[in-house]
Coordinates of C-alpha atoms in Angstrom, one line a residue:
Chain A
M14 CA 87.1 8.4 54.4
T15 CA 87.3 6.0 50.7
S16 CA 84.4 6.2 49.0
I17 CA 82.9 3.6 47.3
E18 CA 84.1 5.4 43.9
N19 CA 86.8 5.6 44.7
I20 CA 87.1 1.9 45.8
K21 CA 85.7 1.6 42.0
R22 CA 88.1 3.9 40.5
R23 CA 91.2 2.1 42.6
C24 CA 90.0 -1.7 41.3
E25 CA 89.0 -0.7 37.5
A26 CA 92.9 1.0 37.7
N27 CA 94.1 -2.1 39.1
A28 CA 92.1 -4.9 37.3
K29 CA 93.3 -2.8 34.0
S30 CA 96.8 -2.6 34.9
H31 CA 96.7 -6.6 34.6
G32 CA 95.4 -7.5 32.1
Y33 CA 92.4 -8.3 34.4
F34 CA 88.4 -7.7 34.2
L35 CA 86.2 -6.4 37.4
T36 CA 82.9 -9.4 37.7
P37 CA 80.5 -8.0 35.4
D38 CA 77.4 -9.2 37.8
P39 CA 77.0 -5.2 38.7
E40 CA 74.1 -6.0 41.5
F41 CA 77.7 -8.5 42.8
L42 CA 80.3 -6.0 42.3
Q43 CA 77.9 -3.2 44.4
N44 CA 78.2 -5.9 46.7
L45 CA 81.9 -5.9 47.2
F46 CA 82.8 -2.7 46.8
E47 CA 80.5 -2.2 50.3
G48 CA 82.3 -5.4 51.7
L49 CA 85.7 -3.8 50.7
K50 CA 84.8 -0.3 51.9
E51 CA 83.8 -1.9 55.4
N52 CA 86.7 -3.7 55.7
E53 CA 88.7 -0.5 55.5
E54 CA 86.7 0.9 57.7
R55 CA 86.7 -1.3 60.6
Y56 CA 90.3 -2.6 59.9
G57 CA 92.2 0.2 58.6
Y58 CA 92.9 -2.0 55.1
G59 CA 90.8 -2.9 52.1
A60 CA 90.9 -6.6 53.5
C61 CA 89.2 -9.4 50.7
P62 CA 86.1 -8.9 51.8
C63 CA 84.4 -12.8 50.9
R64 CA 87.4 -13.4 53.8
L65 CA 87.2 -13.2 57.3
A66 CA 90.3 -11.0 58.7
S67 CA 91.6 -11.1 62.0
G68 CA 92.3 -7.3 62.2
N69 CA 96.0 -7.5 63.1
F70 CA 97.9 -6.7 60.2
E71 CA 100.5 -8.4 59.4
W72 CA 97.5 -11.2 59.8
D73 CA 95.8 -10.5 57.5
R74 CA 98.5 -9.1 54.7
D75 CA 98.1 -11.4 52.7
I76 CA 94.2 -11.5 52.2
I77 CA 94.4 -7.0 52.2
C78 CA 92.7 -6.7 48.2
P79 CA 94.5 -7.3 45.7
C80 CA 95.6 -10.9 48.0
D81 CA 98.1 -12.1 47.6
Y82 CA 97.0 -15.1 45.8
R83 CA 94.5 -13.7 42.5
D84 CA 97.5 -14.0 40.4
A85 CA 97.7 -17.3 40.4
D86 CA 94.0 -18.2 40.8
I87 CA 92.7 -16.0 37.6
E88 CA 95.9 -17.5 35.9
E89 CA 94.9 -21.3 37.0
F90 CA 91.0 -20.6 36.9
G91 CA 90.5 -17.3 35.4
Q92 CA 88.6 -15.4 38.9
C93 CA 89.9 -14.8 42.4
Y94 CA 88.8 -16.3 44.9
C95 CA 85.7 -13.7 45.6
A96 CA 85.6 -13.6 41.9
L97 CA 86.5 -9.9 42.4
Y98 CA 89.0 -9.7 39.5
V99 CA 88.4 -12.8 36.3
N100 CA 89.9 -12.6 33.3
K101 CA 88.7 -12.1 30.3
D102 CA 87.7 -15.3 29.8
V103 CA 85.4 -15.5 32.3
F104 CA 84.5 -12.0 32.3
D105 CA 83.0 -12.7 28.4
G106 CA 80.6 -15.6 29.9
I107 CA 83.0 -18.1 28.1
K108 CA 83.9 -19.6 31.1
P109 CA 80.9 -19.7 34.2
M110 CA 82.3 -18.3 37.2
E111 CA 82.7 -20.7 40.1
P112 CA 84.0 -21.8 43.5
I113 CA 87.9 -22.3 43.7
P114 CA 89.3 -24.1 46.6
E115 CA 91.6 -21.8 49.4
R116 CA 94.4 -21.4 48.2
R117 CA 95.4 -19.4 51.6
P118 CA 97.9 -21.7 53.9
Q119 CA 95.5 -23.1 56.5
A120 CA 98.4 -21.5 58.5
K121 CA 97.7 -18.7 58.1
V122 CA 94.3 -18.9 58.7
D123 CA 94.5 -20.8 62.1
Q124 CA 96.5 -17.9 63.0
A125 CA 94.1 -15.5 61.7
M126 CA 91.3 -17.3 63.3
G127 CA 93.5 -18.1 66.3
K128 CA 94.5 -14.4 66.8
T129 CA 91.4 -13.0 67.0
T130 CA 90.3 -14.4 70.6
K131 CA 94.0 -12.5 71.8
S132 CA 94.1 -9.3 72.9
I133 CA 95.8 -6.5 71.9
S134 CA 98.9 -6.1 73.1
T135 CA 99.8 -9.4 72.5
S136 CA 99.5 -9.4 69.1
S137 CA 101.0 -5.4 68.5
E138 CA 104.4 -7.3 69.8
T139 CA 104.2 -10.4 66.8
A140 CA 102.9 -8.0 64.3
E141 CA 106.4 -5.6 64.9
T142 CA 108.4 -9.1 65.4
S143 CA 106.9 -10.4 62.5
D144 CA 108.1 -8.1 60.2
T145 CA 111.3 -9.3 60.5
N146 CA 110.5 -12.0 59.3
R147 CA 110.6 -10.4 55.7
K148 CA 113.6 -10.9 53.4
L149 CA 115.1 -9.8 49.9
Y150 CA 113.8 -12.1 47.3
Y151 CA 114.6 -11.5 43.6
C152 CA 113.1 -12.4 40.1
K153 CA 116.1 -15.0 38.4
I154 CA 114.1 -14.1 35.4
C155 CA 113.2 -10.5 35.9
G156 CA 115.4 -9.2 38.6
Y157 CA 112.2 -7.7 40.6
V158 CA 112.7 -7.6 44.0
A159 CA 110.4 -7.8 46.7
F160 CA 110.7 -7.2 50.9
R161 CA 108.3 -10.3 52.2
E162 CA 108.1 -12.8 55.0
E163 CA 107.9 -15.7 51.5
A164 CA 108.6 -14.9 47.7
P165 CA 105.4 -14.0 45.8
L166 CA 103.6 -16.9 44.1
K167 CA 104.3 -14.7 40.8
C168 CA 106.3 -12.1 39.8
P169 CA 104.3 -9.2 39.1
I170 CA 106.3 -7.9 35.9
C171 CA 107.5 -10.7 34.8
Q172 CA 104.1 -13.4 36.2
A173 CA 107.3 -15.6 36.8
K174 CA 106.1 -18.5 39.6
Q175 CA 107.3 -18.5 42.6
E176 CA 110.4 -21.6 41.8
M177 CA 112.0 -18.7 40.1
F178 CA 112.4 -16.6 43.0
G179 CA 116.2 -16.1 45.0
E180 CA 116.7 -14.9 48.5
I181 CA 119.3 -11.9 48.7
V182 CA 121.6 -12.7 50.5
F183 CA 124.7 -10.1 51.6
N184 CA 128.1 -11.6 52.6
I185 CA 130.2 -9.4 54.3
G186 CA 133.9 -10.9 54.4
I187 CA 135.7 -9.3 57.2
K188 CA 139.8 -10.7 56.4
A189 CA 142.7 -11.2 58.5
R190 CA 146.1 -11.3 57.2
Chain B
M7 CA 102.0 -29.2 32.8
T8 CA 101.5 -26.4 31.2
S9 CA 98.8 -26.5 28.6
I10 CA 98.1 -23.9 25.6
E11 CA 95.3 -22.8 27.3
N12 CA 96.9 -21.0 30.2
I13 CA 100.1 -20.1 27.8
K14 CA 97.7 -18.6 26.4
R15 CA 95.8 -16.1 29.4
R16 CA 99.9 -15.7 31.0
C17 CA 100.2 -14.4 27.2
E18 CA 97.6 -12.4 26.8
A19 CA 97.1 -10.6 30.9
N20 CA 100.6 -10.4 30.5
A21 CA 100.2 -8.4 27.3
K22 CA 97.0 -6.1 28.7
S23 CA 99.1 -5.1 31.8
H24 CA 102.0 -3.7 29.5
G25 CA 99.8 -2.3 27.2
Y26 CA 100.6 -4.4 24.0
F27 CA 98.5 -6.7 22.0
L28 CA 99.2 -10.2 20.6
T29 CA 100.3 -10.7 16.7
P30 CA 96.3 -10.7 15.1
D31 CA 97.3 -13.6 12.4
P32 CA 95.8 -16.4 14.5
E33 CA 97.8 -19.0 13.5
F34 CA 100.9 -17.6 13.5
L35 CA 100.3 -17.2 17.0
Q36 CA 98.9 -20.4 17.7
N37 CA 102.3 -21.3 16.5
L38 CA 103.9 -19.8 18.8
F39 CA 102.5 -21.3 22.0
E40 CA 102.7 -24.0 20.7
G41 CA 107.0 -23.5 20.9
L42 CA 106.4 -21.5 24.1
K43 CA 104.9 -24.6 25.6
E44 CA 107.8 -26.7 23.8
N45 CA 110.6 -25.1 25.3
E46 CA 108.8 -25.3 28.8
E47 CA 108.5 -29.0 28.4
R48 CA 111.9 -29.3 26.9
Y49 CA 113.7 -26.9 29.7
G50 CA 111.5 -26.1 32.4
Y51 CA 111.2 -22.3 31.4
G52 CA 109.8 -20.7 28.0
A53 CA 112.2 -19.9 25.8
C54 CA 111.4 -17.3 23.1
P55 CA 109.9 -19.5 20.2
C56 CA 111.6 -17.6 17.6
R57 CA 115.2 -18.5 19.5
L58 CA 117.7 -21.3 20.0
A59 CA 118.4 -22.2 23.4
S60 CA 121.2 -22.7 25.0
G61 CA 119.3 -25.5 28.0
N62 CA 121.3 -24.0 30.8
F63 CA 118.4 -21.5 32.5
E64 CA 121.6 -19.2 32.8
W65 CA 122.6 -18.3 29.9
D66 CA 118.9 -18.5 28.4
R67 CA 117.3 -15.9 30.9
D68 CA 117.4 -13.0 28.9
I69 CA 115.4 -14.7 25.9
I70 CA 113.0 -16.7 28.7
C71 CA 109.7 -15.2 26.8
P72 CA 108.5 -11.8 27.7
C73 CA 112.7 -10.9 27.0
D74 CA 115.4 -8.6 28.3
Y75 CA 114.7 -6.8 24.7
R76 CA 110.5 -6.8 23.6
D77 CA 109.8 -3.4 26.0
A78 CA 112.7 -1.9 23.9
D79 CA 112.0 -2.9 21.0
I80 CA 108.7 -2.5 20.9
E81 CA 108.9 1.3 22.0
E82 CA 111.2 1.3 18.9
F83 CA 110.0 -0.9 16.1
G84 CA 106.2 -1.9 17.2
Q85 CA 106.4 -5.2 18.0
C86 CA 108.4 -7.6 19.8
Y87 CA 112.0 -10.4 17.8
C88 CA 109.2 -12.9 17.2
A89 CA 106.2 -10.4 16.6
L90 CA 104.4 -11.5 19.7
Y91 CA 103.5 -8.7 21.2
V92 CA 103.3 -5.8 18.6
N93 CA 101.5 -2.2 19.6
K94 CA 98.5 -1.1 18.9
D95 CA 99.2 0.6 16.1
V96 CA 101.1 -2.2 14.0
F97 CA 97.8 -5.1 16.2
D98 CA 95.4 -2.3 13.7
G99 CA 97.5 -3.3 10.6
I100 CA 98.8 0.6 10.1
K101 CA 102.4 -1.1 10.9
P102 CA 103.5 -3.8 9.0
M103 CA 105.2 -6.7 10.3
E104 CA 108.5 -6.8 10.3
P105 CA 111.6 -8.8 10.8
I106 CA 113.5 -6.5 13.1
P107 CA 117.5 -6.4 14.3
E108 CA 118.2 -9.0 16.9
R109 CA 118.7 -6.7 19.7
R110 CA 120.8 -9.1 22.2
P111 CA 123.7 -8.9 22.1
Q112 CA 126.4 -11.7 19.8
A113 CA 128.0 -11.9 23.0
K114 CA 125.0 -13.8 24.7
V115 CA 124.8 -15.8 21.4
D116 CA 127.8 -16.8 21.5
Q117 CA 128.3 -18.4 24.9
A118 CA 124.9 -20.4 24.5
M119 CA 125.6 -21.6 20.9
G120 CA 129.2 -22.8 22.1
K121 CA 127.7 -24.1 26.2
T122 CA 125.5 -26.0 23.9
T123 CA 128.9 -28.0 23.2
K124 CA 130.2 -28.9 26.9
S125 CA 128.7 -31.1 29.3
I126 CA 125.9 -30.2 32.0
S127 CA 128.2 -30.7 34.9
T128 CA 130.9 -27.4 33.9
S129 CA 126.9 -26.0 32.6
S130 CA 125.7 -26.5 36.5
E131 CA 128.9 -24.8 38.2
T132 CA 128.6 -21.5 35.2
A133 CA 124.6 -21.3 36.2
E134 CA 125.7 -21.7 40.7
T135 CA 128.5 -18.5 39.8
S136 CA 127.1 -16.5 38.0
D137 CA 124.3 -15.9 39.8
T138 CA 127.3 -13.9 41.9
N139 CA 127.6 -10.9 39.2
R140 CA 124.5 -10.1 40.2
K141 CA 124.5 -6.3 41.8
L142 CA 121.1 -3.7 42.9
Y143 CA 120.1 -1.8 40.4
Y144 CA 117.3 1.2 40.5
C145 CA 116.5 3.1 38.4
K146 CA 116.7 7.0 39.1
I147 CA 113.1 8.1 38.3
C148 CA 110.7 5.8 40.4
G149 CA 113.3 4.2 42.4
Y150 CA 112.6 1.0 40.8
V151 CA 114.8 -1.7 42.2
A152 CA 116.0 -5.1 40.0
F153 CA 118.2 -7.4 41.4
R154 CA 120.7 -8.3 37.9
E155 CA 123.6 -9.0 35.5
E156 CA 123.1 -5.2 33.9
A157 CA 120.7 -3.0 34.9
P158 CA 117.1 -3.7 32.2
L159 CA 117.2 -1.9 28.8
K160 CA 113.5 0.2 29.9
C161 CA 112.0 0.4 33.1
P162 CA 108.8 -1.4 34.3
I163 CA 107.7 1.2 35.9
C164 CA 108.4 4.0 34.6
Q165 CA 109.8 2.7 31.5
A166 CA 112.7 5.2 31.7
K167 CA 115.9 3.4 29.5
Q168 CA 118.7 1.9 30.9
E169 CA 121.1 5.1 31.2
M170 CA 118.4 5.9 34.3
F171 CA 119.7 2.8 36.5
G172 CA 122.4 3.3 38.8
E173 CA 123.3 0.8 41.2
I174 CA 122.9 0.4 45.1
V175 CA 126.2 0.3 46.6
F176 CA 126.0 -0.2 50.4
N177 CA 128.9 1.8 52.2
I178 CA 129.7 -0.9 55.5
G179 CA 133.0 2.3 57.0
I180 CA 134.2 1.1 60.5
K181 CA 135.9 3.5 62.2
A182 CA 138.7 3.1 64.9
R183 CA 139.7 6.0 66.7
Chain C
M13 CA 116.3 12.3 18.6
T14 CA 113.4 10.9 20.2
S15 CA 110.4 12.1 17.5
I16 CA 106.3 12.7 18.7
E17 CA 105.8 9.3 17.5
N18 CA 107.5 7.5 20.1
I19 CA 106.6 9.8 23.2
K20 CA 103.2 8.9 21.5
R21 CA 103.6 5.4 22.2
R22 CA 105.1 5.3 25.5
C23 CA 102.7 8.3 26.7
E24 CA 99.5 5.1 25.3
A25 CA 101.7 2.6 26.3
N26 CA 101.9 3.7 29.8
A27 CA 97.7 4.6 30.2
K28 CA 97.1 1.3 29.1
S29 CA 99.8 -0.6 31.9
H30 CA 98.7 1.2 34.8
G31 CA 94.9 1.0 33.3
Y32 CA 94.5 4.4 32.7
F33 CA 93.8 7.0 29.8
L34 CA 95.1 9.7 27.5
T35 CA 93.5 13.2 27.7
P36 CA 90.2 12.8 25.2
D37 CA 91.0 16.4 23.4
P38 CA 93.4 15.1 20.3
E39 CA 94.7 19.0 19.6
F40 CA 95.4 19.1 23.3
L41 CA 97.2 15.8 23.5
Q42 CA 99.1 16.4 20.8
N43 CA 100.0 20.1 22.7
L44 CA 101.6 18.0 25.7
F45 CA 103.9 15.3 23.4
E46 CA 104.9 18.8 22.2
G47 CA 106.2 20.7 24.9
L48 CA 106.9 17.1 26.2
K49 CA 109.8 16.4 23.1
E50 CA 111.0 20.0 23.6
N51 CA 111.9 19.0 27.6
E52 CA 112.7 16.1 26.8
E53 CA 115.4 17.9 23.5
R54 CA 116.2 20.6 26.8
Y55 CA 116.8 19.1 29.5
G56 CA 117.8 15.1 28.1
Y57 CA 114.3 13.6 29.5
G58 CA 110.1 14.5 29.7
A59 CA 110.1 17.3 32.2
C60 CA 105.6 17.6 33.1
P61 CA 104.7 20.4 30.2
C62 CA 102.8 21.8 32.6
R63 CA 105.6 22.5 35.2
L64 CA 108.6 24.9 35.2
A65 CA 111.3 22.4 35.5
S66 CA 114.8 23.3 36.9
G67 CA 117.0 22.1 34.5
N68 CA 118.6 20.1 37.3
F69 CA 117.7 16.5 36.9
E70 CA 118.5 15.1 40.6
W71 CA 115.8 18.5 42.0
D72 CA 113.0 17.5 38.7
R73 CA 113.2 14.3 39.5
D74 CA 109.6 14.2 41.0
I75 CA 107.8 15.8 38.3
I76 CA 109.5 13.8 35.0
C77 CA 106.4 12.5 32.8
P78 CA 103.7 10.1 34.7
C79 CA 105.3 12.4 37.6
D80 CA 105.6 11.2 41.4
Y81 CA 102.5 12.8 41.9
R82 CA 100.1 11.0 38.9
D83 CA 98.7 8.0 40.4
A84 CA 97.4 9.6 43.8
D85 CA 96.1 12.6 41.9
I86 CA 94.1 10.1 39.6
E87 CA 93.0 8.6 41.7
E88 CA 91.7 11.4 43.7
F89 CA 90.1 13.7 40.9
G90 CA 90.5 11.6 37.9
Q91 CA 92.8 13.3 36.0
C92 CA 96.7 14.0 36.7
Y93 CA 98.1 17.5 36.9
C94 CA 98.5 18.3 33.3
A95 CA 95.7 16.1 32.2
L96 CA 97.9 14.3 29.5
Y97 CA 96.6 11.3 32.0
V98 CA 93.0 10.0 32.9
N99 CA 91.1 7.2 34.0
K100 CA 88.0 6.1 32.8
D101 CA 85.1 8.7 33.8
V102 CA 86.9 11.6 32.5
F103 CA 87.5 10.0 29.7
D104 CA 84.3 9.3 28.6
G105 CA 82.9 12.7 29.4
I106 CA 81.4 11.4 33.1
K107 CA 83.1 13.7 35.1
P108 CA 84.9 17.0 33.9
M109 CA 89.0 17.6 33.2
E110 CA 89.2 20.8 35.7
P111 CA 91.9 22.2 36.7
I112 CA 93.6 20.2 40.0
P113 CA 95.6 21.6 42.9
E114 CA 99.5 21.1 42.4
R115 CA 100.4 18.5 44.7
R116 CA 103.1 18.5 45.0
P117 CA 105.5 20.5 47.9
Q118 CA 106.5 23.6 47.7
A119 CA 109.6 22.9 49.3
K120 CA 110.1 21.2 45.7
V121 CA 109.2 24.6 43.7
D122 CA 111.0 26.4 46.4
Q123 CA 114.5 24.5 45.7
A124 CA 113.8 23.9 41.5
M125 CA 113.3 27.6 41.5
G126 CA 115.9 28.3 43.8
K127 CA 118.3 26.6 41.1
T128 CA 117.3 27.6 38.4
T129 CA 118.7 30.9 39.7
K130 CA 122.9 28.6 40.2
S131 CA 125.4 28.1 38.6
I132 CA 125.6 25.4 37.1
S133 CA 128.9 23.7 39.2
T134 CA 126.5 23.9 42.6
S135 CA 124.4 21.9 41.0
S136 CA 126.4 18.5 40.2
E137 CA 127.4 18.8 42.9
T138 CA 123.7 19.1 44.6
A139 CA 123.3 16.2 42.5
E140 CA 126.0 14.6 43.0
T141 CA 125.4 14.2 46.9
S142 CA 121.2 14.0 46.8
D143 CA 121.2 10.4 45.8
T144 CA 123.0 9.5 49.4
N145 CA 119.5 10.9 50.9
R146 CA 117.6 7.7 49.0
K147 CA 116.5 4.8 51.3
L148 CA 115.2 1.4 50.7
Y149 CA 111.7 1.6 51.3
Y150 CA 109.1 -1.3 51.4
C151 CA 105.5 -2.0 50.9
K152 CA 104.5 -3.8 53.8
I153 CA 101.5 -5.3 51.8
C154 CA 103.0 -6.5 48.3
G155 CA 106.4 -6.3 49.5
Y156 CA 107.5 -3.7 46.6
V157 CA 111.1 -2.4 47.2
A158 CA 112.0 1.4 45.9
F159 CA 115.2 3.2 46.6
R160 CA 113.8 6.4 46.4
E161 CA 114.4 9.7 49.3
E162 CA 110.6 9.3 50.5
A163 CA 108.1 6.1 50.2
P164 CA 106.5 6.8 46.9
L165 CA 102.6 7.9 47.8
K166 CA 101.0 5.0 45.9
C167 CA 102.5 1.4 45.5
P168 CA 102.3 0.7 41.6
I169 CA 102.4 -2.8 42.1
C170 CA 99.7 -2.8 45.1
Q171 CA 98.0 0.8 44.7
A172 CA 98.8 0.8 48.6
K173 CA 99.2 3.9 50.0
Q174 CA 102.9 6.1 51.4
E175 CA 101.6 4.8 54.7
M176 CA 102.5 1.3 54.3
F177 CA 105.8 1.8 53.6
G178 CA 108.5 1.3 55.7
E179 CA 112.2 0.9 55.3
I180 CA 114.1 -1.3 55.1
V181 CA 116.9 -1.3 57.9
F182 CA 120.1 -3.6 57.8
N183 CA 121.1 -4.7 61.4
I184 CA 124.9 -5.9 60.8
G185 CA 126.1 -7.7 64.5
I186 CA 128.9 -7.7 66.4
K187 CA 129.5 -9.9 69.1
A188 CA 131.8 -9.2 71.5
R189 CA 132.4 -12.0 74.0

């Protein structure tokens, strides 16, 4: 079982490795760690402690912490949706922490919420098939490659925007004489 | 439009996430941010503020900041070509900031410079076709995969050198009995 | 030739970029840098200074520093096998540095050790062929792609565990009417 200590260490290392900070309020931080631990125990993965997860891995994938939206939110607002991860200005109190808009597309929220009333068997089938929707995307600037349903909002290596991603297509030709 | 604030935050996060620092001279730093902003507005991408960009994305790709040469330059000289990104010794003043040799191959400089006199239509065609020159490279040490025209000078994950990269080749065989 | 200074800078940048620290004992640290330098000169790659390398690149690949086991060891024990890389608790002395179990599978140790008594020609052949055992793995959470013999123990981008990795399989179908 994952301990709070483990989660704390993982979040700290992840923040540092991306140039971020953890929220400066120690009590709030402890609550977020506990939320992550609860989700890990309940779902088997650390879904975002500030959003409602469906329990279906495929449908929650974008909100597994650090979520798909974190880097774009930190760039725009100085903090992620939860304010677990913040930038230096928010950490230093120069910029106030405040509620930010939900960047997760409504369609994903609806899918996840609809899902909670469906049977497990359906969900497994969906989980199975949805992996086939992944494509190989590459960053046109640094060449970073990711296998996802959509290109990431930001390149984790060079911070390029989503528009800078292209799809890798394999052309296999057969020539007949 | 990208604000100076946004560029500052992006550079700060990128420096931290790679273990680097931004140049310690605040006035010089401000000039570099303004150069990046100007390039973003002029070209649609943040070409290096210390080099002459062509305006053709494909030909400038290697000098979009952080440029392809940064990590190798910081390892060898403690700073990138611009000195926007520096290492701890340069940041602390233990090592002086100074002009460093241009690591960008002369052929790339010539291509970009020749380009500025050509018509836009030609440039789009070139941009189109040059993407087909990309290959899948992998780091033999950590397995990192990039889709580029050449292997990166350093692996962004484990810092292995370019010589440690190999090309991924797919063998598709058809057997006839 | 790689200088101690170069190795120091590389390790420092790598530690920062992953949210880690270098061991706080300066004398011990210097010994580790010297061990890395010796290995780079002897083998052409910086094999772990605390393990016995075989000299065969393919067989030592998992113990080239930073080794394949570092991130998992730091998450579990706060330090890598050598204690070259440590987390904040160990760096600050809150957690003592101590010997940790070897995470490298015994089969890999045996292979590398058996190897030292074999001839170079055999080793080159093995090195040649073992690259064909690599597969494309992807992180089911963030989409990170790596070309390796096994999925990494932790995703270098989002820190997901090895179980979260899947294999990318290309289906090329030929339909006959």
